[in-house]
Tab-separated table of C-alpha atoms and ligand atoms in Angstrom:
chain	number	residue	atom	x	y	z
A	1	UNK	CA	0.000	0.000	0.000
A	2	UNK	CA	1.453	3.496	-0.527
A	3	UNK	CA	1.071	6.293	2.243
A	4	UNK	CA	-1.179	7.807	0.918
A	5	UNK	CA	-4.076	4.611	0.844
A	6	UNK	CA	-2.560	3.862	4.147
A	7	UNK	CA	-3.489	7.544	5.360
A	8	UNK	CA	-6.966	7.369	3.609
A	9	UNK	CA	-7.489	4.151	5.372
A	10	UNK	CA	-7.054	5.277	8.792
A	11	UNK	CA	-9.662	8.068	8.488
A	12	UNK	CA	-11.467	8.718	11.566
A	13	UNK	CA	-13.835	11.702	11.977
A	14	UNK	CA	-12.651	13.788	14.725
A	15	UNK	CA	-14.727	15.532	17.256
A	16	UNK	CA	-12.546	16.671	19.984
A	17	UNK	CA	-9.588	19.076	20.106
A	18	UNK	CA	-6.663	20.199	22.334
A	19	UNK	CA	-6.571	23.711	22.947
A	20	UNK	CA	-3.693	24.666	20.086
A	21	UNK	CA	-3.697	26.625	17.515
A	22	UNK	CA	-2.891	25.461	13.841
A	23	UNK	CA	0.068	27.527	12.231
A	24	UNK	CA	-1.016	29.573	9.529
A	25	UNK	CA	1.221	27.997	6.990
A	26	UNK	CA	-0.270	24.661	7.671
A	27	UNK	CA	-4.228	25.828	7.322
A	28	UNK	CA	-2.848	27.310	4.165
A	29	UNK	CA	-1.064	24.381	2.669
A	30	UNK	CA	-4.344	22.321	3.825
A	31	UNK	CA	-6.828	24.677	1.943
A	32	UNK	CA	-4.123	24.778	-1.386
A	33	UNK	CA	-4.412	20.904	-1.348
A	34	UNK	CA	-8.346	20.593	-0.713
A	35	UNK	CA	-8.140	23.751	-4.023
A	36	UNK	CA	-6.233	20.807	-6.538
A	37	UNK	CA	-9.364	18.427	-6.274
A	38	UNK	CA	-10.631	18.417	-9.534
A	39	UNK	CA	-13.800	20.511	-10.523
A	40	UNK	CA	-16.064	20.556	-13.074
A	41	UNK	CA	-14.754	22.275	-16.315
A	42	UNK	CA	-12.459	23.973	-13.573
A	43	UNK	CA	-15.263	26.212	-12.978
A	44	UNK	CA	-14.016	25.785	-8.840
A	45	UNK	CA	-17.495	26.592	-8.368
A	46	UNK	CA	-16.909	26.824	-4.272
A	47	UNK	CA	-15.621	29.151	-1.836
A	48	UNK	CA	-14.252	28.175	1.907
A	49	UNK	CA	-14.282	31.271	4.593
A	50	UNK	CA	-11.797	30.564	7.660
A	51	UNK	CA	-12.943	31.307	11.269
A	52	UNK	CA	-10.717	31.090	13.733
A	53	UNK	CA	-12.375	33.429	16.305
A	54	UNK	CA	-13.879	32.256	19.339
A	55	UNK	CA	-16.307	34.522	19.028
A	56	UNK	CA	-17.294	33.278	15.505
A	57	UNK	CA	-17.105	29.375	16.469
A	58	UNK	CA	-19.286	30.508	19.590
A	59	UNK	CA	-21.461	32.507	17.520
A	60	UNK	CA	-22.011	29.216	14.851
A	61	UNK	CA	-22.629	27.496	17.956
A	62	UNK	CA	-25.640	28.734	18.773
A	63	UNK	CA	-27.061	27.991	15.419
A	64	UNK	CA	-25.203	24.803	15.178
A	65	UNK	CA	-24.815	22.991	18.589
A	66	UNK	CA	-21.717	21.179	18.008
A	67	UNK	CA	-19.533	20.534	20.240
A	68	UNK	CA	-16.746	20.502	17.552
A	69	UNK	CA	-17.335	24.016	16.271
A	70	UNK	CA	-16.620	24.662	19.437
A	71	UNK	CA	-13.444	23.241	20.296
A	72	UNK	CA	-11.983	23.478	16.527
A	73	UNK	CA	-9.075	25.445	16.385
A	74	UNK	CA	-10.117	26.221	12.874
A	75	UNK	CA	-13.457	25.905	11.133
A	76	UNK	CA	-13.650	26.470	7.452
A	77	UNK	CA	-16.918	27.186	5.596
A	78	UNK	CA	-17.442	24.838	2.645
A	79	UNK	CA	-20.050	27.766	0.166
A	80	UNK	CA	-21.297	26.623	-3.135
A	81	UNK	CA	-20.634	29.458	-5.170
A	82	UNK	CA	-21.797	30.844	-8.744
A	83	UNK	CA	-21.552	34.482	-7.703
A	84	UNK	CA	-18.178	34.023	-9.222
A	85	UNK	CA	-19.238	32.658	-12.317
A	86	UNK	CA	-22.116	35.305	-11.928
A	87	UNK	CA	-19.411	37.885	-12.765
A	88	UNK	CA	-17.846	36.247	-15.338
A	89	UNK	CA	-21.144	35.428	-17.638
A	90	UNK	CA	-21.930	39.322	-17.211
A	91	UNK	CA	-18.900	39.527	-19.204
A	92	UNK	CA	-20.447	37.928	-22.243
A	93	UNK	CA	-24.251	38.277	-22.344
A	94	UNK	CA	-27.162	39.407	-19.867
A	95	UNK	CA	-28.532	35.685	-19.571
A	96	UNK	CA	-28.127	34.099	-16.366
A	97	UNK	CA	-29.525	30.805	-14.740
A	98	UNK	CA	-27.925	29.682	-11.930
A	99	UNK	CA	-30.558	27.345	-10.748
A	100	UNK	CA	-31.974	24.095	-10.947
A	101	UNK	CA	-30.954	20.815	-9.741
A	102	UNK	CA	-27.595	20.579	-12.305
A	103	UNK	CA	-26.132	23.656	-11.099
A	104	UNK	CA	-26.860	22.844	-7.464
A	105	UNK	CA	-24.202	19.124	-8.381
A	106	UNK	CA	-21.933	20.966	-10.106
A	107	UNK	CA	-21.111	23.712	-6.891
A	108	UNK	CA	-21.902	21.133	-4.046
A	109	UNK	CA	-19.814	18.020	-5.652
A	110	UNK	CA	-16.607	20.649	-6.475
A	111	UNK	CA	-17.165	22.092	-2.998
A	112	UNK	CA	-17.037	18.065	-1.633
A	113	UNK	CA	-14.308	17.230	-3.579
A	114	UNK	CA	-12.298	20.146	-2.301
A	115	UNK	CA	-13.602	19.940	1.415
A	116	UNK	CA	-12.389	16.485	1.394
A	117	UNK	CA	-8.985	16.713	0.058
A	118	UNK	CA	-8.626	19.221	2.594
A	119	UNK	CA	-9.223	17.362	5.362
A	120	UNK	CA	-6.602	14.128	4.236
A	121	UNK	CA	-4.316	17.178	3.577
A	122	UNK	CA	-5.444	17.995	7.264
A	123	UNK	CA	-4.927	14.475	8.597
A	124	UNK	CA	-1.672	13.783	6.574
A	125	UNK	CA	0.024	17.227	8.749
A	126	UNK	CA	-1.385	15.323	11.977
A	127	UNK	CA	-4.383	17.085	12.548
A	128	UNK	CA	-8.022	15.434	13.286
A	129	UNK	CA	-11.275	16.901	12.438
A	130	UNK	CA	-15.110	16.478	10.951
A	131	UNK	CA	-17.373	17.589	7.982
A	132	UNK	CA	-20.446	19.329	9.574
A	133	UNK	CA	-23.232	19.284	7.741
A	134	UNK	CA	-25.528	20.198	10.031
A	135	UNK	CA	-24.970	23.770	9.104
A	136	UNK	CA	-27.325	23.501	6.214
A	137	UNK	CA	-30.233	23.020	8.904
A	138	UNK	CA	-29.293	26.921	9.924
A	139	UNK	CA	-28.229	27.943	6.321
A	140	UNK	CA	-30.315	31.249	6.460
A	141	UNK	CA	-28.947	32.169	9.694
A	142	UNK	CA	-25.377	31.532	8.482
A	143	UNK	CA	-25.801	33.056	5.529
A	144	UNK	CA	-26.192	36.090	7.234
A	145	UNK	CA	-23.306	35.604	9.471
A	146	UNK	CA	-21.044	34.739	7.367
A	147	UNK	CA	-22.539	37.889	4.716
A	148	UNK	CA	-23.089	35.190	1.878
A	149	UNK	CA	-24.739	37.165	-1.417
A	150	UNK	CA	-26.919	35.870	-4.389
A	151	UNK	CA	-25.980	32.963	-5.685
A	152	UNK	CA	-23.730	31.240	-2.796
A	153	UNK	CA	-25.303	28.937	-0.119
A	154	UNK	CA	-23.385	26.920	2.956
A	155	UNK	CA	-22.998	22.762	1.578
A	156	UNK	CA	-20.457	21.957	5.108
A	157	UNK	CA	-18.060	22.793	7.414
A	158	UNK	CA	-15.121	21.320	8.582
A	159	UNK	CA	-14.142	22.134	12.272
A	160	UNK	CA	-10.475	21.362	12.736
A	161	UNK	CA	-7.523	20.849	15.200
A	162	UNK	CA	-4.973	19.262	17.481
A	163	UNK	CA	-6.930	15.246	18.118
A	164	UNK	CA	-8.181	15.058	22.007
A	165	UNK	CA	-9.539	11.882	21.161
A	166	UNK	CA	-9.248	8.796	19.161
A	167	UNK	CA	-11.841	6.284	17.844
A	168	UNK	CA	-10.980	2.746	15.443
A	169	UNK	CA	-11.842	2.765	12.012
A	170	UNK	CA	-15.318	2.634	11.569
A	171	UNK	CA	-16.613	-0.346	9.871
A	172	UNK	CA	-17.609	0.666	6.199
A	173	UNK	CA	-20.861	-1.725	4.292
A	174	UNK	CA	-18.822	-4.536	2.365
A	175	UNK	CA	-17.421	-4.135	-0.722
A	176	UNK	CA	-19.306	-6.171	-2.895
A	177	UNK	CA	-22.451	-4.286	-1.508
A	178	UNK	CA	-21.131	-1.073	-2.729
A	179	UNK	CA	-19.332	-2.492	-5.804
A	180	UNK	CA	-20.758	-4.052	-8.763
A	181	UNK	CA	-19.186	-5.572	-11.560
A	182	UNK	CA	-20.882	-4.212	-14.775
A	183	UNK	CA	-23.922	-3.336	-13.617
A	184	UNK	CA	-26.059	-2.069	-10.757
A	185	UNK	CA	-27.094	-5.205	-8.197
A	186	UNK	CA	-30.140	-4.690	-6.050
A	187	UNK	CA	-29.298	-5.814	-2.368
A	188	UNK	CA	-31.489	-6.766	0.133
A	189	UNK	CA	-32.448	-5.945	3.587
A	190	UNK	CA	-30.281	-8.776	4.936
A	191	UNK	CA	-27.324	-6.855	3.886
A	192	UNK	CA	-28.812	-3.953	6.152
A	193	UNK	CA	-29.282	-6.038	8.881
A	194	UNK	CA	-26.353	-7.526	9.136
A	195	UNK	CA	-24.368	-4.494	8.553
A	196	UNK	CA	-26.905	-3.164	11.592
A	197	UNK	CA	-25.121	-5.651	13.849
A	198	UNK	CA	-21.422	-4.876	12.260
A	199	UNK	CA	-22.207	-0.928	13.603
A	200	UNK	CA	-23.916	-2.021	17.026
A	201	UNK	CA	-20.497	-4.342	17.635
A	202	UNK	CA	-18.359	-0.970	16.671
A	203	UNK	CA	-20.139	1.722	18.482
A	204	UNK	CA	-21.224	-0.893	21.675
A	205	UNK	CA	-22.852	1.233	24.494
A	206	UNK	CA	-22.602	4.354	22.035
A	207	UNK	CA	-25.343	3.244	20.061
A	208	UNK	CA	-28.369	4.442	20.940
A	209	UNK	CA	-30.185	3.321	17.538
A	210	UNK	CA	-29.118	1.460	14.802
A	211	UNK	CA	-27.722	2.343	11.563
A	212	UNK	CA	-31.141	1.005	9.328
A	213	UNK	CA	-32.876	3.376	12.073
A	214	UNK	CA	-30.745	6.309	11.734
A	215	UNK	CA	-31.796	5.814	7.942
A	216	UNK	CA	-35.240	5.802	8.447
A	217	UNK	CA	-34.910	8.824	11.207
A	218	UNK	CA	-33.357	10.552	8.055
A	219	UNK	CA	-35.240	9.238	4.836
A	220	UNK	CA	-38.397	8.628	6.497
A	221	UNK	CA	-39.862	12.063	6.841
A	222	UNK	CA	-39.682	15.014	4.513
A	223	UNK	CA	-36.510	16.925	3.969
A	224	UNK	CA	-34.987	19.756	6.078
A	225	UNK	CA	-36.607	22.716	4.439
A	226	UNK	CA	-33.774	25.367	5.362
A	227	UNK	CA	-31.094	24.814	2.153
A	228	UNK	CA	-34.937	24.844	-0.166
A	229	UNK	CA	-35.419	28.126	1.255
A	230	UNK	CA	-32.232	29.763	1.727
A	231	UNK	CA	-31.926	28.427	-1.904
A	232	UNK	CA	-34.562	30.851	-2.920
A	233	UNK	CA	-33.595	33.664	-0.980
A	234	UNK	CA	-30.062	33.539	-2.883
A	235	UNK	CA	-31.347	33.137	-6.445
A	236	UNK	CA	-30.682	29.688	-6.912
A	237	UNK	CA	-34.138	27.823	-6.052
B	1	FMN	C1	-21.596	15.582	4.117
B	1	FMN	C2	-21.258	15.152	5.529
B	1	FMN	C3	-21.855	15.791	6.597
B	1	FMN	C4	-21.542	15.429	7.909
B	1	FMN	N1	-22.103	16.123	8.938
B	1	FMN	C5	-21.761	15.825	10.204
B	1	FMN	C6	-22.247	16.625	11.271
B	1	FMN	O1	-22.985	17.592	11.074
B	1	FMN	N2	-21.875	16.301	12.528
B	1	FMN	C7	-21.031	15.248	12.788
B	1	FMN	O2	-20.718	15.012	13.974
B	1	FMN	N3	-20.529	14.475	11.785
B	1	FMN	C8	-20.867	14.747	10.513
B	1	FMN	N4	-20.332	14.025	9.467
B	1	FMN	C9	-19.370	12.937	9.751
B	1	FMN	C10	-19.996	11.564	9.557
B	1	FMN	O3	-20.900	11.288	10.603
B	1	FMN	C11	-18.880	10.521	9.498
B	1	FMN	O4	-18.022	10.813	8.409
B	1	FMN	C12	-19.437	9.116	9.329
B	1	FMN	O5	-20.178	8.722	10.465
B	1	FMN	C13	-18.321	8.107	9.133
B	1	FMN	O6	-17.446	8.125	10.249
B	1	FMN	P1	-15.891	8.424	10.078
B	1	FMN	O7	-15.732	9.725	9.347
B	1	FMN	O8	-15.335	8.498	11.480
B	1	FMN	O9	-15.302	7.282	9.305
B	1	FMN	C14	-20.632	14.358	8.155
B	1	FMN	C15	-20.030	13.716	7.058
B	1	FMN	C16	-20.337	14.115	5.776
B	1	FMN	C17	-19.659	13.430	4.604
């Protein structure tokens, strides 16, 4: 294995930090790295806004109630963003249509693939942290915090720091019920149930539900309507 599968392998979402501050240079190289993830038609339809005051994290806090927003030594905003592009089709003609589901993939996947890189770049330098998407619950709210305009919305954050805690590996679903040779293969629910029992042995007194239960907590009732309608007050729903 090179270092770099060995590093992706050992990802664990961190939600507890010392109280130390990351170096500038080191948030910087982090962010350049997560900015080399591909994009579509290198559009880097995303921006990422740094907070490291407290009195930021505390104010995202009370939207968010997250104990790692709290403790992160840095959390960076993960914005889907045509406002840029915005600027640059004014160039060329008055026509403008930023919405609609295929413009909502192409700014959250690029803003994904760079959050992500980020945080390996993050976890390769020693640090730990987590992807919040919770934020999009509050989006209105931190659209106004954060003083987002037309055509940008939050997708996730990414509190980060110094590790005050480690967990193992978590347990992904199997590999052959995830990939499929040639084409797509239906599984059945006694891949979820088993896999139900693979999570209950990993998170042991943790657990307070399953993982087939967490699913239906989630996919069983009607979507969060906060990204819908801070969607519409920026233009793009
Ligand atoms: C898009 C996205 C949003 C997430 N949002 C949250 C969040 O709001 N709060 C949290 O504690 N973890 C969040 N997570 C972390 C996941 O819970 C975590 O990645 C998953 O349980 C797998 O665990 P691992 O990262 O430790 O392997 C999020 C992950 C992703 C990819």
């Amino acid at each position: 294995m090179s270092e770099t599968i060995d590093l992706m392998k050992r990802h664990t979402s961190v939600r507890r930090f010392k109280d130390e501050p990351i170096p500038e240079a080191d948030v910087r190289s982090m962010i350049d790295a997560g900015r080399a993830a591909s994009s579509w038609k290198n559009f880097q339809s995303y921006s990422v806004i740094v907070v490291r005051s407290q009195e930021k994290k505390e104010a995202l806090f009370q939207l968010v109630p997250q104990e790692a927003i709290r403790q992160a030594s840095v959390f960076l905003l993960f914005v889907g963003d045509l406002n840029r592009a915005h600027k640059g089709v004014e160039l060329h003609t008055d026509a403008f249509y930023p919405q609609g589901t295929e413009n909502l993939l192409i700014s959250s996947v690029d803003a994904a693939l760079a959050g992500q890189n980020t945080l390996l770049a993050a976890e390769s330098l020693g640090y730990g942290g987590v992807i919040i998407g919770l934020v999009r619950y509050a989006s209105k709210e931190i659209a106004q915090l954060f003083r987002l305009p037309d055509y940008t919305y939050p997708v996730f954050g990414i509190a980060l720091g110094k590790p005050a805690q480690q967990h193992a590996v978590k347990p992904r679903l199997p590999y052959e019920a995830v990939v499929f040779e040639e084409e797509y293969r239906e599984q059945n629910a006694a891949v979820i149930e088993t896999y139900d029992r693979v999570q209950a042995d990993y998170a042991g007194e943790r657990a307070k539900e399953s993982w087939s239960q967490r699913l239906a907590a989630q996919f069983g009732q009607e979507p969060h309507p906060a990204s819908q309608e801070n969607l519409k007050d920026k233009k793009l729903g």
